[in-house]
Coordinates of C-alpha atoms and ligand atoms in Angstrom, one line a residue:
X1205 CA -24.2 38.2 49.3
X1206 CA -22.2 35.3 48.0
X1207 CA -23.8 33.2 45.5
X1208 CA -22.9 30.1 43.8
X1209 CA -22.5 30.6 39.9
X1210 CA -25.5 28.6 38.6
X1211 CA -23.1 26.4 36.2
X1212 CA -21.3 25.3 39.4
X1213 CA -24.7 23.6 41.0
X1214 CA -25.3 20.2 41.5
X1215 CA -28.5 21.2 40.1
X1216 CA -26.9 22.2 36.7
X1217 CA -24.8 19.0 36.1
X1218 CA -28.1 16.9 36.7
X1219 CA -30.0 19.3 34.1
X1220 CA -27.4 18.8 31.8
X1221 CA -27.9 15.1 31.8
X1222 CA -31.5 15.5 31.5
X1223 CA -31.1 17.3 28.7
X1224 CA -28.3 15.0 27.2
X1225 CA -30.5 11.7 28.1
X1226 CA -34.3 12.9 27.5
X1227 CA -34.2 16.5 27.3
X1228 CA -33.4 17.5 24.3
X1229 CA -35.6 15.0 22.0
X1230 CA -38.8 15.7 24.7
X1231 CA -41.6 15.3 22.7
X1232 CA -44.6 17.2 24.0
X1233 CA -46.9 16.0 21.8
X1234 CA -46.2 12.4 23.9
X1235 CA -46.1 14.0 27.0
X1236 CA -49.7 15.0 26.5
X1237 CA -50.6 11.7 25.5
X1238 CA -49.2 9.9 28.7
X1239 CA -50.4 12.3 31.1
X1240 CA -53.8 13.0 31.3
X1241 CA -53.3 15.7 33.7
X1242 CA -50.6 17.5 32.1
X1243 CA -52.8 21.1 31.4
X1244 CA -53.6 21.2 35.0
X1245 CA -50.0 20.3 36.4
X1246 CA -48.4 22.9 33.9
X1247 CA -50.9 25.9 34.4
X1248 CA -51.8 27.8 37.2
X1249 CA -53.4 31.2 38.3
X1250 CA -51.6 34.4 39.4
X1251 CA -53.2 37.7 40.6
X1252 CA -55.2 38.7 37.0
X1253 CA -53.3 36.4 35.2
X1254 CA -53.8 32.3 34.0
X1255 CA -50.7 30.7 32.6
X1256 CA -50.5 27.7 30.9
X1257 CA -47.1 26.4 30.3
X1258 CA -48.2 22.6 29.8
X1259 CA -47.3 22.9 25.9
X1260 CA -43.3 23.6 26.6
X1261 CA -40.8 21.5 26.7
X1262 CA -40.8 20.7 30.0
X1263 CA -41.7 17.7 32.4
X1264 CA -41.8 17.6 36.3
X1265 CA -38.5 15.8 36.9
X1266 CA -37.5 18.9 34.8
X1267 CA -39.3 21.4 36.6
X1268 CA -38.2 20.0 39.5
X1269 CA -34.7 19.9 38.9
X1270 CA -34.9 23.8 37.4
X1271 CA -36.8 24.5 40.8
X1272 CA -33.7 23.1 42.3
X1273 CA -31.5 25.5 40.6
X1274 CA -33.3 28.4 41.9
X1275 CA -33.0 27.3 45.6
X1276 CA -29.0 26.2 45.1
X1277 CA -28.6 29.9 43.2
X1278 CA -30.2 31.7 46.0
X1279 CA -33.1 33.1 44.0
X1280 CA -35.0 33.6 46.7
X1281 CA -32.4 35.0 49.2
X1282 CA -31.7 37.7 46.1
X1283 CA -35.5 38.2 45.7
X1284 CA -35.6 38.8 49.7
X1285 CA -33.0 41.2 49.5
X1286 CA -34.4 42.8 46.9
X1287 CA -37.8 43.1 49.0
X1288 CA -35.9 44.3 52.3
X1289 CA -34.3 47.8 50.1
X1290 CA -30.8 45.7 49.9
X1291 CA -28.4 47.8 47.5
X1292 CA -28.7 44.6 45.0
X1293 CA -27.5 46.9 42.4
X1294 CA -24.6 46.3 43.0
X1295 CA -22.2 48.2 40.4
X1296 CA -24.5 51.4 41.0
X1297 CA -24.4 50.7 45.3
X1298 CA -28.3 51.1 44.9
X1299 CA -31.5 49.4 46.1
X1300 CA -34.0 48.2 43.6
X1301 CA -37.8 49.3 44.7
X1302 CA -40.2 49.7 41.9
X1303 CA -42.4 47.5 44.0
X1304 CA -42.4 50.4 47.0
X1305 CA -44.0 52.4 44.0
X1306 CA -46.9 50.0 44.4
X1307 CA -47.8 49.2 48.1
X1308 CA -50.6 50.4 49.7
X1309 CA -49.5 52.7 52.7
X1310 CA -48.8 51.5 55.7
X1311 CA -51.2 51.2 57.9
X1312 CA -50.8 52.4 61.8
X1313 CA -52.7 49.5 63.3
X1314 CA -51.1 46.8 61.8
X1315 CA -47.9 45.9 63.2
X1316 CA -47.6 42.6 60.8
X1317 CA -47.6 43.6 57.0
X1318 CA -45.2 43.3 54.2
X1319 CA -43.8 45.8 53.6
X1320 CA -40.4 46.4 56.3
X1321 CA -41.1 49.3 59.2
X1322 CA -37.9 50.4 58.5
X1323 CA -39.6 51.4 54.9
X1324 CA -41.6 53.6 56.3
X1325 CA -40.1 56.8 55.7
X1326 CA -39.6 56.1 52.3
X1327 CA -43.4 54.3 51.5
X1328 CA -44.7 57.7 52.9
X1329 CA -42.9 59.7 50.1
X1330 CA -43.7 57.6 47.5
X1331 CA -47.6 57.9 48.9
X1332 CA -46.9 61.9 49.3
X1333 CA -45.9 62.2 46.1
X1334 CA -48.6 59.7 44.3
X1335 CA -51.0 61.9 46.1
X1336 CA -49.8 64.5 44.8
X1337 CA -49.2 63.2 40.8
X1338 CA -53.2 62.3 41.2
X1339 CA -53.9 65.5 42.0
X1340 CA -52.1 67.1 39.6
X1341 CA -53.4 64.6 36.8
X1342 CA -57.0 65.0 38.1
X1343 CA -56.6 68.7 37.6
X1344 CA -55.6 68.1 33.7
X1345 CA -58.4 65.9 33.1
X1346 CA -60.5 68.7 34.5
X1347 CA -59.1 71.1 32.3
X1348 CA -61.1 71.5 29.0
X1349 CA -58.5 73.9 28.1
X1350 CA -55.7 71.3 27.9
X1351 CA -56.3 69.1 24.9
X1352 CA -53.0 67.6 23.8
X1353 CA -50.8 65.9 26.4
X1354 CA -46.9 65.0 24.8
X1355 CA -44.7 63.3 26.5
X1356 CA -40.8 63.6 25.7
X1357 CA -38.7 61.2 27.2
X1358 CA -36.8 58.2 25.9
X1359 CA -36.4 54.4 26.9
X1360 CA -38.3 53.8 30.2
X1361 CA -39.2 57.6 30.5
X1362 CA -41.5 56.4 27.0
X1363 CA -41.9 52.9 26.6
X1364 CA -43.9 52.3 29.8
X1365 CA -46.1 54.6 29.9
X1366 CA -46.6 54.8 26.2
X1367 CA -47.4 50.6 26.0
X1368 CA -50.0 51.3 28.9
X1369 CA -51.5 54.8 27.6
X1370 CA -52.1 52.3 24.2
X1371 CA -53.2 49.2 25.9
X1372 CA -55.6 50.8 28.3
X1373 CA -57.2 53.2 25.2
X1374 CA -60.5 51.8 25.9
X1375 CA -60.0 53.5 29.4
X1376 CA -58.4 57.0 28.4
X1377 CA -60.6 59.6 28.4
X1378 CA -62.1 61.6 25.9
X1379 CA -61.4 64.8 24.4
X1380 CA -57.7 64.4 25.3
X1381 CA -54.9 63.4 22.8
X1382 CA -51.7 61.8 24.0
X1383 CA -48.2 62.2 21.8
X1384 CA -45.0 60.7 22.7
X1385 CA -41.7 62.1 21.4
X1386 CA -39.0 59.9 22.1
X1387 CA -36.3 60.2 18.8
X1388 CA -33.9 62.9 18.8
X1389 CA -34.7 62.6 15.0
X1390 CA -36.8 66.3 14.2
X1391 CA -39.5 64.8 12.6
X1392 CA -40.7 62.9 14.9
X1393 CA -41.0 66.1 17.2
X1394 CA -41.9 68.5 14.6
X1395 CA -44.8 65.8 13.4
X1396 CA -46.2 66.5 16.7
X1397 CA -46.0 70.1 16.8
X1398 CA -47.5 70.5 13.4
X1399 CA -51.1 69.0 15.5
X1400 CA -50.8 70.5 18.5
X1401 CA -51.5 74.2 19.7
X1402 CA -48.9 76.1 22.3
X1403 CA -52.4 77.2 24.7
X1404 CA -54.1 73.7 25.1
X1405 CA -50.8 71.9 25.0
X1406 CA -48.9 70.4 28.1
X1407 CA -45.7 69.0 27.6
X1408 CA -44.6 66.4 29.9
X1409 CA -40.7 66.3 30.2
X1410 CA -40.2 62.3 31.3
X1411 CA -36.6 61.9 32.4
X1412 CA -35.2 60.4 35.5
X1413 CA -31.5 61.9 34.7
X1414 CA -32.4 65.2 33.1
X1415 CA -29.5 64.7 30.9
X1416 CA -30.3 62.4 28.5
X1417 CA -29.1 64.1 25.1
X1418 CA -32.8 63.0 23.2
X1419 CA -34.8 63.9 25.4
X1420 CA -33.2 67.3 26.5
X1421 CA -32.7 68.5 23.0
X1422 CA -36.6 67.6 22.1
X1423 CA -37.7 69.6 25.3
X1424 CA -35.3 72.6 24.6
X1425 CA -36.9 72.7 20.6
X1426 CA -40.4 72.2 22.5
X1427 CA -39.7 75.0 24.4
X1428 CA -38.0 77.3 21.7
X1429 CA -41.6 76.3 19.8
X1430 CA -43.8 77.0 22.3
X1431 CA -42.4 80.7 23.0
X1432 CA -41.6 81.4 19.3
X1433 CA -45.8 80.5 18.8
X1434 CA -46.8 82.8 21.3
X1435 CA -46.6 80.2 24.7
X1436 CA -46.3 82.5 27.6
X1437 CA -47.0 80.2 31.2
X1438 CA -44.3 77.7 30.9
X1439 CA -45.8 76.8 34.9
X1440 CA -48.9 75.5 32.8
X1441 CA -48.0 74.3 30.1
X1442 CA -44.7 72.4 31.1
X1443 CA -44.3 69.6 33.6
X1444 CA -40.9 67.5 34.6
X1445 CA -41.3 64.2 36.0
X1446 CA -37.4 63.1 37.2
X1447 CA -35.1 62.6 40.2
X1448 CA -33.0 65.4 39.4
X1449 CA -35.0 68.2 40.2
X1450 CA -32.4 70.7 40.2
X1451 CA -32.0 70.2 37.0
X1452 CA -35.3 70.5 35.9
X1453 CA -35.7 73.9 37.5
X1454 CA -32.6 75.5 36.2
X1455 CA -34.2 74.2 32.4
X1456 CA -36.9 76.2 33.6
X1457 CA -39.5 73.8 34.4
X1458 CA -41.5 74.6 38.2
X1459 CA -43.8 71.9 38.5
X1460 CA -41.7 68.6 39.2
X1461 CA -43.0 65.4 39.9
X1462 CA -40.2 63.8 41.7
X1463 CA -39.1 59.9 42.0
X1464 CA -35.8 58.5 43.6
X1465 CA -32.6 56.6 42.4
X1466 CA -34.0 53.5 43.5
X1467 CA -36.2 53.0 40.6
X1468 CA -34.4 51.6 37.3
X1469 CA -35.9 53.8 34.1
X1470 CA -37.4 50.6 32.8
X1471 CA -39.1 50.0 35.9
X1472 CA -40.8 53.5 36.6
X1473 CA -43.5 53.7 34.9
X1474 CA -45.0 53.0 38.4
X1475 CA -43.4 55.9 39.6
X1476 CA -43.9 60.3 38.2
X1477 CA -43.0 58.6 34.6
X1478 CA -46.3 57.5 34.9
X1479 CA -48.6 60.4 34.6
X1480 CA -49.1 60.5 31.3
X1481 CA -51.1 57.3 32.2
X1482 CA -52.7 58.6 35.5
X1483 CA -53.7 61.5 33.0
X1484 CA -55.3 59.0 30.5
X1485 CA -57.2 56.8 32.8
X1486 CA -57.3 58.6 36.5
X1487 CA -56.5 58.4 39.5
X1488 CA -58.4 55.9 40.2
X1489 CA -57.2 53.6 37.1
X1490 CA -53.7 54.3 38.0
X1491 CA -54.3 53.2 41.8
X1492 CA -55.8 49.9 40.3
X1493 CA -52.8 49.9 37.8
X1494 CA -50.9 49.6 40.8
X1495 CA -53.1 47.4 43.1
X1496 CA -52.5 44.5 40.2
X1497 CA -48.9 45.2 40.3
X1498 CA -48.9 45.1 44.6
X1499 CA -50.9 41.8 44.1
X1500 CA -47.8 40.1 41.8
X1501 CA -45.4 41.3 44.6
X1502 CA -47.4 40.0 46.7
X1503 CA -47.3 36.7 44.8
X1504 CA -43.7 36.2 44.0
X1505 CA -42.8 37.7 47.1
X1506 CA -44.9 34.7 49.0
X1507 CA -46.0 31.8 47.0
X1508 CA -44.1 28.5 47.1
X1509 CA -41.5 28.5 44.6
X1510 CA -43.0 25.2 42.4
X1511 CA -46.1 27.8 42.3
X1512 CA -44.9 30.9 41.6
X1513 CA -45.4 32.4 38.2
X1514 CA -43.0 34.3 37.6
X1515 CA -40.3 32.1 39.0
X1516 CA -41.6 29.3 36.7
X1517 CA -41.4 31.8 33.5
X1518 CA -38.1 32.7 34.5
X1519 CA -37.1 29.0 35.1
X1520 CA -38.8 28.1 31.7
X1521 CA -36.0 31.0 30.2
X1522 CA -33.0 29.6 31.4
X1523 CA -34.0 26.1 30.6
X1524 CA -34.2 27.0 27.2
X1525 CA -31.5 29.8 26.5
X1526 CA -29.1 27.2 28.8
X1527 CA -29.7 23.8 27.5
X1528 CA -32.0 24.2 24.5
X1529 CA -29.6 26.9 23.4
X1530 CA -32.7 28.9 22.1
X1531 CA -31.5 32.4 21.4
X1532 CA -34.3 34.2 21.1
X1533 CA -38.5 34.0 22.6
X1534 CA -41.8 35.8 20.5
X1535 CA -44.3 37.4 22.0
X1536 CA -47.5 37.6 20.3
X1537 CA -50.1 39.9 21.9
X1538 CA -53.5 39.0 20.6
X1539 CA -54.8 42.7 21.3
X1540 CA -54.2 44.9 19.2
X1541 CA -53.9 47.7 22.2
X1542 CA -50.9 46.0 23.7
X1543 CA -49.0 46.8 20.3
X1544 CA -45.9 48.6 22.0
X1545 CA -45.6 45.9 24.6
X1546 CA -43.1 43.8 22.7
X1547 CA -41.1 46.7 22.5
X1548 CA -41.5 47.5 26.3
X1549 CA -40.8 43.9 27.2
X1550 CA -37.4 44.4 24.7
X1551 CA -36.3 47.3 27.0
X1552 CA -37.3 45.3 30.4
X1553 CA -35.6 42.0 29.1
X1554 CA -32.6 43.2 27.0
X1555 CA -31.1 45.6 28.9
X1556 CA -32.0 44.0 32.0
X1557 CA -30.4 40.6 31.3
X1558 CA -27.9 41.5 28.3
X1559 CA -24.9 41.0 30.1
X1560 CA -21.5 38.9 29.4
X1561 CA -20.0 39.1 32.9
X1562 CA -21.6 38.1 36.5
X1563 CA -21.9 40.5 39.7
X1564 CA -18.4 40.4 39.5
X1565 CA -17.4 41.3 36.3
X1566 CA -16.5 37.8 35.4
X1567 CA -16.7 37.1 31.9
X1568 CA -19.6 34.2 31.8
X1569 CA -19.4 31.1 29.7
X1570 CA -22.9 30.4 29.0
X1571 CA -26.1 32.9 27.4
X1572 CA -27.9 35.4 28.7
X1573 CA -30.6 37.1 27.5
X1574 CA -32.9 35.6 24.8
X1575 CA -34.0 38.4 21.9
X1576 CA -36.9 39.5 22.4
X1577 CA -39.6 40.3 19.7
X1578 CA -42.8 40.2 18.4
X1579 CA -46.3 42.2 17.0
X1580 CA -49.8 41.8 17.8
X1581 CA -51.7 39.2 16.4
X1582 CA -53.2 38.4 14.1
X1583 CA -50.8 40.6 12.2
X1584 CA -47.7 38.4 12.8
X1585 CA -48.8 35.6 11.5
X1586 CA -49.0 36.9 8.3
X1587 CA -45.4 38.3 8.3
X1588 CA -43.2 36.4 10.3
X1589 CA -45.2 33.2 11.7
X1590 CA -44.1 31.4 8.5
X1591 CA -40.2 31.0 10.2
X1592 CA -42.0 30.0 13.4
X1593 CA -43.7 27.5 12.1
X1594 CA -41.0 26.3 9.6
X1595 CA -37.9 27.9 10.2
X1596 CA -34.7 26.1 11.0
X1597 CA -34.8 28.0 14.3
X1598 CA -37.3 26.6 16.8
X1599 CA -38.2 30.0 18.9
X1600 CA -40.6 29.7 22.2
X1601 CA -43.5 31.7 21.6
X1602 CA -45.7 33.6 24.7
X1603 CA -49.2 34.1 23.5
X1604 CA -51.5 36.6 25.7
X1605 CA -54.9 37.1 25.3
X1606 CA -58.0 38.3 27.3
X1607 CA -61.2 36.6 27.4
X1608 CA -63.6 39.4 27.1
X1609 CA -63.3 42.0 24.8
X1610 CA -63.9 46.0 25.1
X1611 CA -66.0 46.4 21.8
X1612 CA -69.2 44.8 20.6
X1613 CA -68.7 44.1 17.3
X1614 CA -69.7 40.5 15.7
X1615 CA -67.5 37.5 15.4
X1616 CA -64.0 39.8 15.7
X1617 CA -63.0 38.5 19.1
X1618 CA -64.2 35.3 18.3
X1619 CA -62.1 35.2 15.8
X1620 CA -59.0 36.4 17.5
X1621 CA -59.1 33.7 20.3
X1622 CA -59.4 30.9 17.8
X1623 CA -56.5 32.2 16.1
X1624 CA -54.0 32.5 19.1
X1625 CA -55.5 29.2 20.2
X1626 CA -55.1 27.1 16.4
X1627 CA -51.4 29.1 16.5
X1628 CA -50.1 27.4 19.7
X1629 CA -51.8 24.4 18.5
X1630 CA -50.2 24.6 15.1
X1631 CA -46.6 25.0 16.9
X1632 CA -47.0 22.0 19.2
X1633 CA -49.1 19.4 17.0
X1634 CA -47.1 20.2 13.2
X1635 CA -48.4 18.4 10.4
X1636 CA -46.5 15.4 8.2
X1637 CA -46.4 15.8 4.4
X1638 CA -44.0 13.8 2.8
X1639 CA -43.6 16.7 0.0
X1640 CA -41.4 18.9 2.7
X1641 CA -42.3 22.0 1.5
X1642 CA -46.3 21.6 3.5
X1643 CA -44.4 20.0 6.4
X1644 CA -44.4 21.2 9.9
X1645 CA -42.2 19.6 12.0
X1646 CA -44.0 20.5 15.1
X1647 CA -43.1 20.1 19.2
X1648 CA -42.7 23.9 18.7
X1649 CA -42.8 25.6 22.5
X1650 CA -45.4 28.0 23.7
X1651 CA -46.7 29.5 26.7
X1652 CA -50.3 31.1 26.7
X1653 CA -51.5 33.8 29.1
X1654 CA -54.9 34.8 29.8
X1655 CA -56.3 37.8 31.5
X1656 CA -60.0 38.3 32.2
X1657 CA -60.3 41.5 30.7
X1658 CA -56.9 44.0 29.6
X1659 CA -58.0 46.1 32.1
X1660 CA -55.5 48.6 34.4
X1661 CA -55.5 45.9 37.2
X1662 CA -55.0 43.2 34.6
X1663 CA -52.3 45.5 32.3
X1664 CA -50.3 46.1 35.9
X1665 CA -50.0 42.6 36.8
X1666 CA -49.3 41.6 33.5
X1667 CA -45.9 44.1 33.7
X1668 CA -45.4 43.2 37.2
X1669 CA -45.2 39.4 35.7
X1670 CA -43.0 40.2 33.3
X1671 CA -40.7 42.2 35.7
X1672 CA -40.3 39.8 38.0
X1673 CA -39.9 36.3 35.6
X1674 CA -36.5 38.7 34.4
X1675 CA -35.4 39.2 37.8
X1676 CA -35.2 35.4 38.4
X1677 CA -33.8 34.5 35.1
X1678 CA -31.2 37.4 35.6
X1679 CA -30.6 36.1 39.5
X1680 CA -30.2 32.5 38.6
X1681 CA -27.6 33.8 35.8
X1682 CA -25.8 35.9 38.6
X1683 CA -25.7 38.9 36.7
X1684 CA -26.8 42.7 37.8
X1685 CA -30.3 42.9 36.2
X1686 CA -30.5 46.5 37.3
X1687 CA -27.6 48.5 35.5
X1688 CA -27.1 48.9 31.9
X1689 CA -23.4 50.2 31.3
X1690 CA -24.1 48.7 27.3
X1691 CA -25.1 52.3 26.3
X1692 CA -23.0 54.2 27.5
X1693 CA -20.1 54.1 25.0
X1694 CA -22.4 55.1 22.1
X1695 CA -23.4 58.0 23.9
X1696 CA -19.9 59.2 24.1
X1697 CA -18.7 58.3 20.8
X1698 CA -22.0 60.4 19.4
X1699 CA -20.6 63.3 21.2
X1700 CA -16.9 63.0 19.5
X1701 CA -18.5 62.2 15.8
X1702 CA -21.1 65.0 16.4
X1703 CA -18.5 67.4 16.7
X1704 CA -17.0 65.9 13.8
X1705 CA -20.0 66.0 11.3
X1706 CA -19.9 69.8 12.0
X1707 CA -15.5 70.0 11.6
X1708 CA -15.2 67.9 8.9
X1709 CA -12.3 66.6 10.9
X1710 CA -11.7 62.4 10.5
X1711 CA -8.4 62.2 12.5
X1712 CA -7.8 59.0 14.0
X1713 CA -11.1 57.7 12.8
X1714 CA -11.4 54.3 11.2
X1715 CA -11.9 54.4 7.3
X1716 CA -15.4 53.1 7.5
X1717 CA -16.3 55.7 9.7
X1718 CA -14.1 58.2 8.1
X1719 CA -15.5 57.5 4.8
X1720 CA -18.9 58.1 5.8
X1721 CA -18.4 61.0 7.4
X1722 CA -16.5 62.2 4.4
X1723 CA -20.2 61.8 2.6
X1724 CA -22.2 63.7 5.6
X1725 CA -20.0 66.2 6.3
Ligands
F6P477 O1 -29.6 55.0 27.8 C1 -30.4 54.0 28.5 C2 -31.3 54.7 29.5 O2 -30.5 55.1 30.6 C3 -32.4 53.8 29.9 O3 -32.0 52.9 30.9 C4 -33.4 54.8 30.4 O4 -34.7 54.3 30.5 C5 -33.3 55.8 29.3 O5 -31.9 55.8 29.0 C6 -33.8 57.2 29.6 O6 -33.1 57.7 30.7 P1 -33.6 59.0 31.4 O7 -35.0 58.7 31.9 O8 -32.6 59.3 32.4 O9 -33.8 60.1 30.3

């Protein structure tokens, strides 16, 4: 697919002068005051999800002209391809199909439905072997004899279904305890295995490669533990979820839960990676995990660009990484479940879209992926809201929230949407003080999401969201949002300075590194 490089747009040079001529001193503050109907033209519903973007910095001509941008970088062309099994991976020669993990099977009597025929094939593995992950998880729920589930897998093969095992803990249920062992550091395994028994204990080895070094050196101790405390039915008590099968067998794990090359690690948690979840909530919560995920696809893949969610989001991220040259956004969960989904968003967005070169390995002259970061509220606001508010950095801030609570107690939820609310208030309006040191500058950017209830159909459209607003930031930035070549040289330096810790040897080394070793060794 050829593609226009998006700082070679039309579309580009008239948001440049925008920004040069109004842009860049937009007061939103003023916008609000000379358009009545700014909430409602800068908010919108998704599937499980309201949005209101009306306090950026943003008007329509701006909006318009980002939309614009999308159409003259192809966005929706790439999306398309994406949709139709394309190998948009492009430096890996592989299709990108998460969203198969989430579509309803096909059925026979309707020739007209999204998801391509030629899919077929493939939509009725990915049913064969959901099926068959249900059944598996329904067994374990079933199983009074299984108390502790740990999962050991690293990246994408923990952060997605750890964030949702969290965020849906009003839904897990009881009488089972879920541990996830991700650091190749010992103590975060051995804190595990100091709770957990070797006969009501199912380990869950989560990785699509079955080769990464964490996560295959805290299943081999695992093992080595569970044998050495008298573990005898490995077939119960151990459990691979990868694509590489093969691999999983000859570590001598039998009962594989399967998925296919065609699902990036941070994007499986859709897939096997997820039953740690399925465990927690059911089959039936997983399915609806996945029906609000199908009803985002069904969103982006469908609704008109200037109403798209996630196409706005991602719009919303290049104008201000591009123009606004804001390095970083915050987001700022108020629910205290969803505490691991800043750090599952930093996996999705970071290695995602950190990339210097386009699909062609052409160095890029202009940003890429904003840092992400952020903790639940109200916790943040007494650490870290203070820069925020006052800094010298102005950082976009995306607030989610959910209207009705899971608890009873008095006044607490109350309390927690009043404080997102005043913080996104606080950001926008500022407050003068001629002393400085009580002044708030203000016309701070922030975009508020609200979900009914944090529920699985709500949590699953939320990710599904978040997915896609990073595949249009990444498509409009031409860059390969789907392979993450940025780890490998770590991995293979670790190797050479592993065997050095244990050698002693610092040949060729540079002194810092040299020198340290010299101090471990
Ligand atoms: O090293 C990065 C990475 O490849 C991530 O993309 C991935 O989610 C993680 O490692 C774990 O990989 P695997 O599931 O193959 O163990």
């Amino acid at each position: 697919m050829n593609r226009i490089r998006c700082d070679r747009t039309p579309a580009w040079a008239s948001l440049q002068a925008t920004f040069a001529d109004s842009g860049r001193d937009f007061d939103v503050r003023s916008a609000f005051a000379a358009d009545t109907t700014r909430f409602q033209a800068f908010s919108q519903s998704a599937p499980h999800v309201f949005a209101d973007l009306s306090k950026n910095l943003i008007d329509a001509a701006t909006e318009q002209l980002l939309l614009e941008l999308a159409r003259q970088t192809g966005v929706e062309s790439h999306r398309d391809a994406m949709f139709a099994g394309d190998a948009i991976n492009t430096t890996e020669q592989r299709a990108v199909m998460h969203w198969l993990l989430r579509t309803p099977p096909l059925d026979p009597a309707m020739p007209a439905q999204s998801v391509h025929r030629h899919m077929a094939e493939k939509l009725n593995e990915v049913h064969a072997t959901l099926n068959a992950m249900l059944a598996f998880a329904e067994a374990v729920r079933a199983d009074a004899g299984i108390t502790d589930i740990v999962n050991i897998g690293i990246g994408g093969s923990d952060l997605g279904p750890q964030m949702a095992v969290l965020a849906l803990d009003e839904f897990v249920l009881p009488g089972k305890r879920f541990h996830f062992v991700s650091n190749v550091d010992g103590h975060e395994l051995n804190a595990v295995l100091r709770k957990v028994r070797p006969g009501s204990t199912l380990f869950l080895v989560a990785s699509k490669t079955f080769t990464t070094i964490e996560t295959m050196t805290n299943a081999q101790s695992a093992k080595t533990w569970f044998e050495a405390n008298g573990g005898t039915d490995i077939a119960r008590h151990f459990a691979a979820l990868t694509t590489n099968v093969a691999a999983a067998s000859a570590f001598g794990i039998s009962t594989t839960f399967g998925f296919w090359d065609w699902v990036g690690g941070r994007y499986s948690v859709w897939s096997a990676i997820g039953l740690p979840l399925a465990i927690a909530i059911g089959a039936q919560g997983f399915k609806e995990f996945l029906a609000g995920a199908h009803a985002i696809d069904e969103h982006f893949r469908t609704a008109p660009l200037a109403h798209n969610l996630p196409v706005r989001l991602g719009l919303l991220d290049v104008w201000y990484r591009n123009f606004h040259d804001f390095g970083s956004r915050s987001v700022a969960p108020y629910h205290s479940a969803l505490k691991r989904y800043p750090a599952y968003l930093q996996q999705l967005e970071m290695e995602s879209n950190g990339k210097r070169v386009d699909a062609t390995g052409t160095a890029l002259p202009y940003g890429t992926s904003p840092v992400v970061w952020g903790e639940p509220g109200t916790n943040g606001q007494h650490a870290y809201f203070q820069m925020l508010h006052q800094g010298t950095d102005v950082v976009p801030v995306e607030f989610v929230a959910a209207k009705t609570p899971k608890h009873d107690l008095n006044g607490h939820h109350r309390l927690l949407l009043a404080n997102a609310l005043a913080q996104a208030q606080a950001l926008m309006q500022g407050k003068a003080d001629a002393g400085g040191h009580k002044h708030f500058a203000g016309n701070r950017p922030s975009t508020f999401l609200l979900l009914d209830e944090l529920s699985p159909a709500s949590l699953g459209a939320l990710i599904a969201l978040q997915e896609h607003r990073v595949f249009v930031s990444g498509s409009v930035w031409g860059i390969n949002s789907f392979d993450q070549w940025g780890v490998e040289l770590g991995k293979v330096l670790a190797k050479d300075v592993e065997a050095r810790l244990g050698s002693g040897d610092v040949t060729g080394l540079d002194a810092s590194t040299a020198g340290l070793l010299a101090l471990l060794a």
